[in-house]
Short mmCIF file of N, CA and C in Angstrom, two decimals:
data_model
loop_
_atom_site.label_atom_id
_atom_site.label_comp_id
_atom_site.label_asym_id
_atom_site.label_seq_id
_atom_site.Cartn_x
_atom_site.Cartn_y
_atom_site.Cartn_z
N MET C 1 -12.81 53.27 -35.14
CA MET C 1 -13.08 53.27 -33.79
C MET C 1 -13.62 51.74 -33.42
N ASN C 2 -14.43 51.16 -34.39
CA ASN C 2 -15.00 49.77 -33.99
C ASN C 2 -13.85 48.81 -33.98
N LYS C 3 -12.88 48.93 -35.09
CA LYS C 3 -11.70 48.12 -34.94
C LYS C 3 -10.83 48.16 -33.63
N ILE C 4 -10.75 49.18 -33.22
CA ILE C 4 -10.08 49.39 -31.94
C ILE C 4 -10.87 48.70 -30.83
N ILE C 5 -12.06 48.81 -30.67
CA ILE C 5 -12.89 48.22 -29.60
C ILE C 5 -12.77 46.71 -29.96
N ILE C 6 -12.94 46.30 -31.09
CA ILE C 6 -12.96 44.73 -31.42
C ILE C 6 -11.49 44.19 -31.02
N CYS C 7 -10.49 44.99 -31.20
CA CYS C 7 -9.06 44.55 -30.94
C CYS C 7 -8.79 44.57 -29.38
N LEU C 8 -9.55 45.30 -28.56
CA LEU C 8 -9.53 45.27 -27.29
C LEU C 8 -10.25 44.26 -26.54
N ILE C 9 -11.57 44.07 -27.07
CA ILE C 9 -12.61 43.20 -26.39
C ILE C 9 -12.10 41.78 -26.68
N ILE C 10 -11.82 41.34 -27.79
CA ILE C 10 -11.57 39.99 -28.21
C ILE C 10 -10.34 39.45 -27.31
N PRO C 11 -9.39 40.03 -27.24
CA PRO C 11 -8.17 39.57 -26.39
C PRO C 11 -8.73 39.43 -24.88
N ALA C 12 -9.51 40.43 -24.50
CA ALA C 12 -10.06 40.48 -22.97
C ALA C 12 -10.90 39.12 -22.82
N LEU C 13 -11.73 39.01 -23.76
CA LEU C 13 -12.63 37.75 -23.66
C LEU C 13 -11.87 36.49 -23.65
N LEU C 14 -10.98 36.31 -24.61
CA LEU C 14 -10.06 35.07 -24.68
C LEU C 14 -9.46 34.88 -23.41
N PHE C 15 -8.78 36.01 -22.90
CA PHE C 15 -8.12 35.75 -21.51
C PHE C 15 -8.96 35.34 -20.53
N GLY C 16 -10.12 36.03 -20.40
CA GLY C 16 -11.15 35.74 -19.40
C GLY C 16 -11.65 34.33 -19.44
N LEU C 17 -11.89 33.81 -20.69
CA LEU C 17 -12.30 32.42 -20.82
C LEU C 17 -11.15 31.49 -20.50
N SER C 18 -10.08 31.69 -20.87
CA SER C 18 -8.91 30.84 -20.46
C SER C 18 -8.85 30.76 -19.03
N SER C 19 -9.03 31.78 -18.35
CA SER C 19 -8.65 31.73 -16.82
C SER C 19 -9.80 30.94 -16.15
N CYS C 20 -10.89 30.76 -16.85
CA CYS C 20 -12.05 29.97 -16.25
C CYS C 20 -11.71 28.46 -16.41
N VAL C 21 -10.94 28.10 -17.33
CA VAL C 21 -10.66 26.76 -17.62
C VAL C 21 -9.57 26.19 -16.69
N LYS C 22 -10.01 24.98 -15.82
CA LYS C 22 -8.97 24.50 -14.88
C LYS C 22 -8.07 23.70 -15.63
N GLU C 23 -6.90 23.79 -15.24
CA GLU C 23 -5.83 23.05 -15.89
C GLU C 23 -5.68 21.71 -15.21
N ARG C 24 -5.61 20.63 -16.04
CA ARG C 24 -5.58 19.37 -15.32
C ARG C 24 -4.08 19.01 -14.96
N ASP C 25 -4.07 18.43 -13.73
CA ASP C 25 -2.74 17.94 -13.24
C ASP C 25 -2.63 16.54 -13.58
N CYS C 26 -1.77 16.27 -14.61
CA CYS C 26 -1.72 14.95 -15.36
C CYS C 26 -1.03 13.86 -14.24
N ASN C 27 -0.35 14.41 -13.09
CA ASN C 27 0.22 13.51 -12.13
C ASN C 27 -0.66 13.19 -10.93
N ALA C 28 -1.73 13.90 -10.78
CA ALA C 28 -2.76 13.70 -9.68
C ALA C 28 -3.76 12.58 -9.93
N GLY C 29 -3.68 11.53 -9.10
CA GLY C 29 -4.70 10.48 -9.17
C GLY C 29 -6.09 10.84 -8.76
N PRO C 30 -7.17 10.07 -8.85
CA PRO C 30 -8.42 10.34 -8.42
C PRO C 30 -8.48 10.45 -6.96
N ASN C 31 -9.41 11.20 -6.44
CA ASN C 31 -9.57 11.31 -4.88
C ASN C 31 -10.37 10.10 -4.53
N ILE C 32 -10.04 9.36 -3.63
CA ILE C 32 -10.89 8.27 -3.16
C ILE C 32 -11.29 8.45 -1.65
N SER C 33 -11.15 9.52 -1.20
CA SER C 33 -11.42 9.76 0.29
C SER C 33 -12.90 9.69 0.66
N ASP C 34 -13.86 9.89 -0.34
CA ASP C 34 -15.24 9.70 -0.20
C ASP C 34 -15.74 8.35 -0.32
N LEU C 35 -14.90 7.36 -0.66
CA LEU C 35 -15.26 5.92 -0.63
C LEU C 35 -15.48 5.44 0.72
N ASP C 36 -16.36 4.42 0.76
CA ASP C 36 -16.65 3.68 2.03
C ASP C 36 -15.13 3.03 2.51
N GLN C 37 -14.54 3.66 3.34
CA GLN C 37 -13.23 3.10 3.88
C GLN C 37 -13.19 1.84 4.48
N GLU C 38 -14.38 1.44 5.26
CA GLU C 38 -14.37 0.19 5.93
C GLU C 38 -14.52 -0.93 4.83
N GLN C 39 -15.51 -0.70 3.89
CA GLN C 39 -15.60 -1.73 2.75
C GLN C 39 -14.46 -1.89 1.94
N LEU C 40 -13.68 -0.71 1.82
CA LEU C 40 -12.26 -0.88 0.97
C LEU C 40 -11.32 -1.73 1.83
N ARG C 41 -11.07 -1.38 3.12
CA ARG C 41 -10.35 -2.28 3.84
C ARG C 41 -10.64 -3.80 3.96
N GLU C 42 -12.11 -4.14 3.95
CA GLU C 42 -12.59 -5.46 3.77
C GLU C 42 -12.09 -6.08 2.38
N ASP C 43 -12.38 -5.31 1.43
CA ASP C 43 -11.95 -5.80 0.09
C ASP C 43 -10.61 -5.95 -0.03
N ILE C 44 -9.72 -5.19 0.45
CA ILE C 44 -8.18 -5.52 0.50
C ILE C 44 -7.95 -6.71 1.19
N GLU C 45 -8.44 -6.91 2.36
CA GLU C 45 -8.29 -8.07 3.07
C GLU C 45 -8.47 -9.35 2.35
N GLY C 46 -9.78 -9.35 1.78
CA GLY C 46 -10.21 -10.36 0.89
C GLY C 46 -9.26 -10.74 -0.30
N ILE C 47 -8.82 -9.66 -0.87
CA ILE C 47 -7.78 -9.79 -2.04
C ILE C 47 -6.56 -10.36 -1.57
N GLU C 48 -5.89 -9.95 -0.55
CA GLU C 48 -4.66 -10.28 -0.03
C GLU C 48 -4.73 -11.94 0.43
N LYS C 49 -5.87 -12.13 1.16
CA LYS C 49 -6.19 -13.59 1.40
C LYS C 49 -6.10 -14.55 0.14
N TYR C 50 -6.80 -14.15 -0.74
CA TYR C 50 -6.96 -14.91 -2.19
C TYR C 50 -5.59 -15.11 -2.66
N LEU C 51 -4.70 -13.96 -2.73
CA LEU C 51 -3.37 -13.97 -3.31
C LEU C 51 -2.44 -14.85 -2.47
N GLU C 52 -2.60 -14.81 -1.12
CA GLU C 52 -1.66 -15.60 -0.34
C GLU C 52 -2.12 -17.02 -0.45
N GLU C 53 -3.33 -17.28 -0.39
CA GLU C 53 -3.97 -18.75 -0.62
C GLU C 53 -3.51 -19.35 -1.86
N ASN C 54 -3.42 -18.64 -2.94
CA ASN C 54 -3.04 -19.03 -4.24
C ASN C 54 -1.64 -18.92 -4.63
N ASN C 55 -0.76 -18.49 -3.62
CA ASN C 55 0.79 -18.33 -3.80
C ASN C 55 1.04 -17.34 -5.01
N ILE C 56 0.29 -16.31 -5.13
CA ILE C 56 0.43 -15.29 -6.07
C ILE C 56 1.27 -14.17 -5.60
N PRO C 57 2.41 -13.92 -6.12
CA PRO C 57 3.30 -12.83 -5.67
C PRO C 57 2.66 -11.50 -6.06
N TYR C 58 2.68 -10.45 -5.20
CA TYR C 58 1.95 -9.23 -5.56
C TYR C 58 2.74 -8.06 -4.94
N GLU C 59 2.38 -6.93 -5.59
CA GLU C 59 2.80 -5.60 -5.08
C GLU C 59 1.67 -4.82 -4.87
N THR C 60 1.80 -3.89 -3.99
CA THR C 60 0.69 -2.95 -3.41
C THR C 60 0.76 -1.67 -4.08
N ASP C 61 -0.41 -0.91 -4.15
CA ASP C 61 -0.56 0.45 -4.56
C ASP C 61 -1.27 0.97 -3.31
N ALA C 62 -1.03 2.30 -2.83
CA ALA C 62 -1.74 2.97 -1.78
C ALA C 62 -3.22 3.19 -2.00
N SER C 63 -3.67 3.04 -3.30
CA SER C 63 -4.96 3.19 -3.68
C SER C 63 -5.79 1.87 -3.14
N GLY C 64 -5.14 0.75 -3.14
CA GLY C 64 -5.69 -0.53 -2.59
C GLY C 64 -5.66 -1.60 -3.62
N ILE C 65 -5.36 -1.15 -4.90
CA ILE C 65 -5.17 -2.33 -5.80
C ILE C 65 -3.89 -3.08 -5.43
N ARG C 66 -3.95 -4.40 -5.81
CA ARG C 66 -2.76 -5.25 -5.68
C ARG C 66 -2.45 -5.70 -7.05
N PHE C 67 -1.21 -6.01 -7.62
CA PHE C 67 -0.98 -6.42 -8.79
C PHE C 67 0.24 -7.39 -8.93
N SER C 68 0.07 -8.27 -9.82
CA SER C 68 1.09 -9.27 -9.97
C SER C 68 1.76 -9.03 -11.32
N ILE C 69 3.07 -8.83 -11.44
CA ILE C 69 3.69 -8.52 -12.76
C ILE C 69 4.16 -9.68 -13.51
N ILE C 70 3.61 -9.79 -14.55
CA ILE C 70 3.88 -10.97 -15.61
C ILE C 70 5.18 -10.53 -16.37
N GLU C 71 5.06 -9.26 -16.89
CA GLU C 71 6.04 -8.63 -17.76
C GLU C 71 6.05 -7.03 -17.41
N ARG C 72 7.25 -6.67 -17.08
CA ARG C 72 7.39 -5.25 -16.72
C ARG C 72 7.12 -4.26 -17.69
N GLY C 73 7.51 -4.54 -19.00
CA GLY C 73 7.62 -3.54 -19.98
C GLY C 73 8.79 -2.60 -19.97
N THR C 74 8.79 -1.51 -20.88
CA THR C 74 9.87 -0.66 -20.95
C THR C 74 9.37 0.87 -20.97
N GLY C 75 10.18 1.65 -20.67
CA GLY C 75 9.82 3.12 -20.82
C GLY C 75 9.16 3.65 -19.78
N VAL C 76 8.79 4.94 -19.98
CA VAL C 76 8.12 5.67 -18.85
C VAL C 76 6.64 5.49 -18.76
N PRO C 77 6.10 5.18 -17.74
CA PRO C 77 4.54 4.98 -17.53
C PRO C 77 3.76 6.17 -18.11
N PRO C 78 2.63 5.80 -18.49
CA PRO C 78 1.67 6.99 -18.91
C PRO C 78 1.19 7.89 -17.67
N ASN C 79 0.66 8.92 -17.94
CA ASN C 79 0.16 9.62 -16.75
C ASN C 79 -1.38 9.70 -16.83
N TYR C 80 -2.04 10.54 -16.02
CA TYR C 80 -3.64 10.57 -15.91
C TYR C 80 -4.00 11.42 -17.13
N CYS C 81 -3.36 11.89 -17.97
CA CYS C 81 -3.86 12.58 -19.18
C CYS C 81 -3.71 11.68 -20.46
N SER C 82 -3.05 10.59 -20.23
CA SER C 82 -2.58 9.91 -21.37
C SER C 82 -3.79 8.99 -22.02
N SER C 83 -3.70 8.73 -23.30
CA SER C 83 -4.62 7.88 -23.91
C SER C 83 -3.67 6.46 -24.22
N VAL C 84 -4.16 5.39 -23.94
CA VAL C 84 -3.30 4.02 -24.00
C VAL C 84 -4.25 3.04 -24.71
N ILE C 85 -3.45 2.12 -25.27
CA ILE C 85 -4.01 0.92 -26.05
C ILE C 85 -3.71 -0.24 -25.29
N VAL C 86 -4.78 -0.99 -24.91
CA VAL C 86 -4.49 -2.22 -24.16
C VAL C 86 -5.19 -3.38 -24.62
N ASP C 87 -4.84 -4.58 -24.20
CA ASP C 87 -5.58 -5.84 -24.28
C ASP C 87 -5.95 -6.12 -22.89
N TYR C 88 -7.14 -6.67 -22.76
CA TYR C 88 -7.60 -7.06 -21.25
C TYR C 88 -8.56 -8.15 -21.29
N GLU C 89 -8.62 -8.71 -20.13
CA GLU C 89 -9.85 -9.61 -19.71
C GLU C 89 -10.02 -9.38 -18.29
N GLY C 90 -11.35 -9.50 -17.88
CA GLY C 90 -11.70 -9.44 -16.51
C GLY C 90 -12.64 -10.53 -16.01
N ARG C 91 -12.38 -10.72 -14.70
CA ARG C 91 -13.26 -11.73 -14.02
C ARG C 91 -13.44 -11.23 -12.62
N VAL C 92 -14.58 -11.88 -12.07
CA VAL C 92 -14.79 -11.70 -10.68
C VAL C 92 -13.67 -12.50 -9.94
N LEU C 93 -13.17 -11.89 -8.88
CA LEU C 93 -12.08 -12.65 -8.22
C LEU C 93 -12.39 -14.05 -7.74
N GLY C 94 -11.60 -14.98 -8.11
CA GLY C 94 -11.74 -16.43 -7.75
C GLY C 94 -12.74 -17.05 -8.64
N GLU C 95 -13.15 -16.54 -9.68
CA GLU C 95 -13.97 -17.19 -10.69
C GLU C 95 -13.24 -17.47 -12.00
N THR C 96 -13.71 -18.32 -12.84
CA THR C 96 -12.94 -18.65 -14.10
C THR C 96 -13.74 -17.94 -15.25
N GLU C 97 -15.04 -17.64 -15.09
CA GLU C 97 -15.64 -17.19 -16.31
C GLU C 97 -15.22 -15.56 -16.43
N ILE C 98 -14.96 -15.21 -17.73
CA ILE C 98 -14.58 -13.94 -18.12
C ILE C 98 -15.95 -13.11 -18.50
N PHE C 99 -15.88 -12.04 -17.66
CA PHE C 99 -17.23 -11.10 -17.80
C PHE C 99 -16.93 -10.07 -18.96
N ASP C 100 -15.63 -9.69 -19.25
CA ASP C 100 -15.48 -8.77 -20.33
C ASP C 100 -14.01 -8.90 -20.79
N ALA C 101 -13.82 -8.53 -22.02
CA ALA C 101 -12.47 -8.67 -22.63
C ALA C 101 -12.66 -7.92 -23.86
N ASN C 102 -11.34 -7.43 -24.40
CA ASN C 102 -11.32 -6.87 -25.77
C ASN C 102 -11.00 -7.93 -26.74
N ASN C 103 -11.29 -7.76 -28.02
CA ASN C 103 -10.87 -8.49 -29.02
C ASN C 103 -9.66 -8.04 -29.61
N PRO C 104 -8.47 -8.80 -29.31
CA PRO C 104 -7.12 -8.30 -29.82
C PRO C 104 -6.97 -8.41 -31.36
N ASN C 105 -8.03 -9.17 -31.95
CA ASN C 105 -7.89 -9.14 -33.45
C ASN C 105 -8.80 -8.37 -34.07
N ALA C 106 -9.43 -7.27 -33.43
CA ALA C 106 -10.33 -6.44 -33.88
C ALA C 106 -9.66 -5.49 -34.90
N ALA C 107 -10.32 -4.77 -35.86
CA ALA C 107 -9.71 -3.99 -36.86
C ALA C 107 -9.08 -2.68 -36.21
N ARG C 108 -9.84 -2.23 -35.05
CA ARG C 108 -9.25 -1.21 -34.29
C ARG C 108 -8.88 -1.51 -32.82
N PRO C 109 -7.59 -1.09 -32.39
CA PRO C 109 -7.23 -1.50 -31.01
C PRO C 109 -8.11 -1.03 -29.97
N PHE C 110 -8.12 -1.44 -28.86
CA PHE C 110 -8.88 -0.94 -27.76
C PHE C 110 -8.21 0.08 -26.99
N GLN C 111 -8.72 1.41 -27.07
CA GLN C 111 -7.98 2.49 -26.68
C GLN C 111 -8.79 3.04 -25.56
N VAL C 112 -8.22 3.65 -24.50
CA VAL C 112 -9.18 4.22 -23.47
C VAL C 112 -8.18 5.60 -22.94
N GLU C 113 -8.81 6.46 -22.42
CA GLU C 113 -8.28 7.63 -21.83
C GLU C 113 -8.02 7.35 -20.30
N VAL C 114 -6.84 7.41 -19.70
CA VAL C 114 -6.55 7.08 -18.40
C VAL C 114 -7.49 7.73 -17.49
N ASN C 115 -7.75 9.08 -17.67
CA ASN C 115 -8.77 9.68 -16.84
C ASN C 115 -10.18 9.79 -17.34
N GLY C 116 -10.45 8.80 -18.27
CA GLY C 116 -11.80 8.74 -18.92
C GLY C 116 -12.83 8.00 -18.23
N ASN C 117 -13.61 7.30 -18.84
CA ASN C 117 -14.86 6.68 -18.20
C ASN C 117 -14.50 5.17 -17.94
N ILE C 118 -13.54 4.97 -17.08
CA ILE C 118 -13.06 3.61 -16.67
C ILE C 118 -13.10 3.57 -15.17
N ILE C 119 -13.09 2.37 -14.63
CA ILE C 119 -13.13 2.24 -13.14
C ILE C 119 -11.90 2.65 -12.56
N LEU C 120 -11.99 3.23 -11.22
CA LEU C 120 -10.88 3.82 -10.60
C LEU C 120 -9.63 2.85 -10.53
N GLY C 121 -9.93 1.53 -10.29
CA GLY C 121 -8.78 0.50 -10.19
C GLY C 121 -7.89 0.59 -11.49
N TRP C 122 -8.54 0.77 -12.53
CA TRP C 122 -7.84 0.76 -13.78
C TRP C 122 -6.94 2.06 -13.92
N LYS C 123 -7.54 3.21 -13.55
CA LYS C 123 -6.79 4.39 -13.53
C LYS C 123 -5.48 4.25 -12.69
N PHE C 124 -5.40 3.63 -11.59
CA PHE C 124 -4.29 3.50 -10.72
C PHE C 124 -3.43 2.50 -11.32
N ALA C 125 -3.94 1.48 -11.91
CA ALA C 125 -3.03 0.47 -12.51
C ALA C 125 -2.33 0.93 -13.68
N LEU C 126 -3.05 1.69 -14.59
CA LEU C 126 -2.45 2.10 -15.88
C LEU C 126 -1.22 2.94 -15.70
N VAL C 127 -1.29 3.90 -14.75
CA VAL C 127 -0.19 4.83 -14.64
C VAL C 127 1.06 4.05 -13.82
N ARG C 128 0.96 2.84 -13.44
CA ARG C 128 2.03 2.05 -12.92
C ARG C 128 2.66 1.15 -13.97
N MET C 129 2.04 1.11 -15.05
CA MET C 129 2.47 0.21 -16.01
C MET C 129 3.49 0.98 -17.16
N ASN C 130 4.41 0.22 -17.74
CA ASN C 130 5.10 0.60 -18.90
C ASN C 130 4.70 0.03 -20.14
N ARG C 131 5.10 0.68 -21.28
CA ARG C 131 4.72 0.05 -22.54
C ARG C 131 5.07 -1.48 -22.61
N ASN C 132 4.14 -2.32 -23.04
CA ASN C 132 4.31 -3.77 -23.28
C ASN C 132 4.43 -4.46 -21.79
N ALA C 133 4.02 -3.71 -20.78
CA ALA C 133 3.81 -4.35 -19.51
C ALA C 133 2.60 -5.22 -19.59
N ASP C 134 2.67 -6.39 -18.83
CA ASP C 134 1.46 -7.25 -18.45
C ASP C 134 1.38 -7.59 -17.17
N TYR C 135 0.09 -7.26 -16.69
CA TYR C 135 -0.05 -7.27 -15.23
C TYR C 135 -1.47 -8.11 -14.98
N ARG C 136 -1.50 -8.64 -13.79
CA ARG C 136 -2.87 -9.16 -13.21
C ARG C 136 -2.95 -8.09 -12.13
N VAL C 137 -4.12 -7.39 -12.33
CA VAL C 137 -4.55 -6.45 -11.46
C VAL C 137 -5.66 -6.87 -10.59
N PHE C 138 -5.58 -6.66 -9.29
CA PHE C 138 -6.68 -7.23 -8.32
C PHE C 138 -7.33 -5.87 -7.67
N ILE C 139 -8.58 -5.60 -8.09
CA ILE C 139 -9.13 -4.33 -7.82
C ILE C 139 -10.29 -4.58 -6.71
N PRO C 140 -10.21 -3.79 -5.65
CA PRO C 140 -11.19 -3.69 -4.63
C PRO C 140 -12.58 -3.30 -5.19
N SER C 141 -13.61 -3.91 -4.67
CA SER C 141 -14.92 -3.43 -5.25
C SER C 141 -15.08 -1.91 -5.29
N GLN C 142 -14.52 -1.29 -4.07
CA GLN C 142 -14.86 0.14 -3.95
C GLN C 142 -14.10 1.02 -4.99
N LEU C 143 -13.11 0.39 -5.82
CA LEU C 143 -12.47 0.95 -6.80
C LEU C 143 -12.95 0.43 -8.21
N ALA C 144 -14.13 -0.32 -8.17
CA ALA C 144 -14.73 -0.87 -9.36
C ALA C 144 -16.19 -0.48 -9.33
N TYR C 145 -17.11 -1.42 -9.12
CA TYR C 145 -18.53 -1.12 -9.31
C TYR C 145 -19.17 -1.13 -7.94
N GLY C 146 -18.46 -1.33 -6.88
CA GLY C 146 -19.01 -0.92 -5.65
C GLY C 146 -20.26 -1.88 -5.14
N GLU C 147 -21.05 -1.18 -4.39
CA GLU C 147 -22.33 -1.88 -3.97
C GLU C 147 -23.40 -1.96 -4.89
N GLU C 148 -23.27 -1.36 -5.98
CA GLU C 148 -24.27 -1.35 -7.17
C GLU C 148 -24.01 -2.52 -7.98
N GLY C 149 -22.81 -3.09 -8.15
CA GLY C 149 -22.38 -4.13 -9.07
C GLY C 149 -22.63 -3.66 -10.45
N ARG C 150 -22.72 -4.50 -11.44
CA ARG C 150 -22.93 -4.28 -12.76
C ARG C 150 -24.04 -5.14 -13.27
N LEU C 151 -25.13 -4.47 -13.88
CA LEU C 151 -26.22 -5.46 -14.38
C LEU C 151 -26.12 -5.61 -15.85
N ALA C 152 -26.64 -6.67 -16.39
CA ALA C 152 -26.85 -7.00 -17.77
C ALA C 152 -28.29 -6.31 -18.14
N SER C 153 -28.53 -6.33 -19.44
CA SER C 153 -29.76 -5.69 -19.94
C SER C 153 -31.05 -6.57 -19.42
N ASP C 154 -30.94 -8.01 -19.07
CA ASP C 154 -32.01 -8.62 -18.41
C ASP C 154 -32.00 -8.42 -16.93
N SER C 155 -31.29 -7.52 -16.33
CA SER C 155 -31.35 -7.23 -14.87
C SER C 155 -30.70 -8.30 -14.02
N THR C 156 -29.96 -9.16 -14.64
CA THR C 156 -29.14 -10.12 -13.82
C THR C 156 -27.80 -9.56 -13.55
N TYR C 157 -26.91 -9.97 -12.57
CA TYR C 157 -25.62 -9.27 -12.35
C TYR C 157 -24.63 -9.98 -13.21
N ILE C 158 -23.93 -9.09 -13.99
CA ILE C 158 -22.72 -9.46 -14.50
C ILE C 158 -21.69 -9.48 -13.51
N ILE C 159 -21.64 -8.40 -12.62
CA ILE C 159 -20.76 -8.29 -11.58
C ILE C 159 -21.63 -8.08 -10.21
N PRO C 160 -21.55 -8.92 -9.27
CA PRO C 160 -22.52 -8.86 -7.99
C PRO C 160 -21.89 -7.42 -7.25
N PRO C 161 -22.83 -7.04 -6.43
CA PRO C 161 -22.35 -5.91 -5.47
C PRO C 161 -21.19 -6.30 -4.70
N ASN C 162 -20.27 -5.35 -4.43
CA ASN C 162 -19.16 -5.56 -3.58
C ASN C 162 -18.30 -6.67 -3.99
N ALA C 163 -18.20 -6.92 -5.24
CA ALA C 163 -17.30 -7.93 -5.97
C ALA C 163 -15.86 -7.46 -6.20
N ASN C 164 -14.87 -8.17 -5.63
CA ASN C 164 -13.49 -7.74 -5.96
C ASN C 164 -13.23 -8.30 -7.37
N LEU C 165 -12.31 -7.68 -8.11
CA LEU C 165 -12.27 -8.12 -9.49
C LEU C 165 -10.75 -8.48 -9.94
N GLU C 166 -10.59 -9.21 -10.95
CA GLU C 166 -9.24 -9.48 -11.31
C GLU C 166 -9.20 -9.22 -12.79
N PHE C 167 -8.11 -8.44 -13.27
CA PHE C 167 -8.07 -8.14 -14.71
C PHE C 167 -6.68 -8.47 -15.11
N ARG C 168 -6.51 -9.06 -16.34
CA ARG C 168 -5.22 -9.25 -17.06
C ARG C 168 -5.09 -7.94 -17.97
N ILE C 169 -4.18 -7.24 -17.76
CA ILE C 169 -4.05 -6.03 -18.64
C ILE C 169 -2.72 -6.01 -19.26
N ARG C 170 -2.64 -5.85 -20.54
CA ARG C 170 -1.28 -5.67 -21.20
C ARG C 170 -1.40 -4.38 -22.01
N LEU C 171 -0.52 -3.46 -21.46
CA LEU C 171 -0.49 -2.13 -22.03
C LEU C 171 0.33 -2.06 -23.27
N ASN C 172 -0.24 -1.92 -24.30
CA ASN C 172 0.49 -2.19 -25.68
C ASN C 172 1.25 -0.73 -26.10
N ASN C 173 0.54 0.31 -25.97
CA ASN C 173 1.06 1.58 -26.49
C ASN C 173 0.39 2.70 -25.75
N TYR C 174 0.91 3.89 -25.95
CA TYR C 174 0.33 5.11 -25.50
C TYR C 174 1.15 6.42 -25.93
#
């Protein structure tokens, strides 16, 4: 009798637990409707002005990022559930100092989950790129660190509040 009960209860529990797990939509991007839309518009205007003043050809994404394609790459782009290997460097828009970069000569490549703990602008950029693509990505502050900016351990700003960013991203593999 106990075996019959166990055979009935365990499948019911497993079915019940699996119905509680929300299935991820690997093609649905992050929701940005709760961002400060006025600041996002100002960010985009500032980025486009910079790109035009510097004669940088660019394409647009509905999210607000702008990007300049250095190399298109090949194959199908990753989706929001993908894990990707990239080389990158980032700077505040219009500045020459790099605030962050991976070490392409490191023993382990830099790998990130597209839907992981990365800024929104990266998420939108990575799903547009193909394997071996090389982009300059221009990210509005609202899709990066916003009004908080990013502080160093000594409480100085690495990235000031409402700073638009530029990243050079090469998608190596996924």
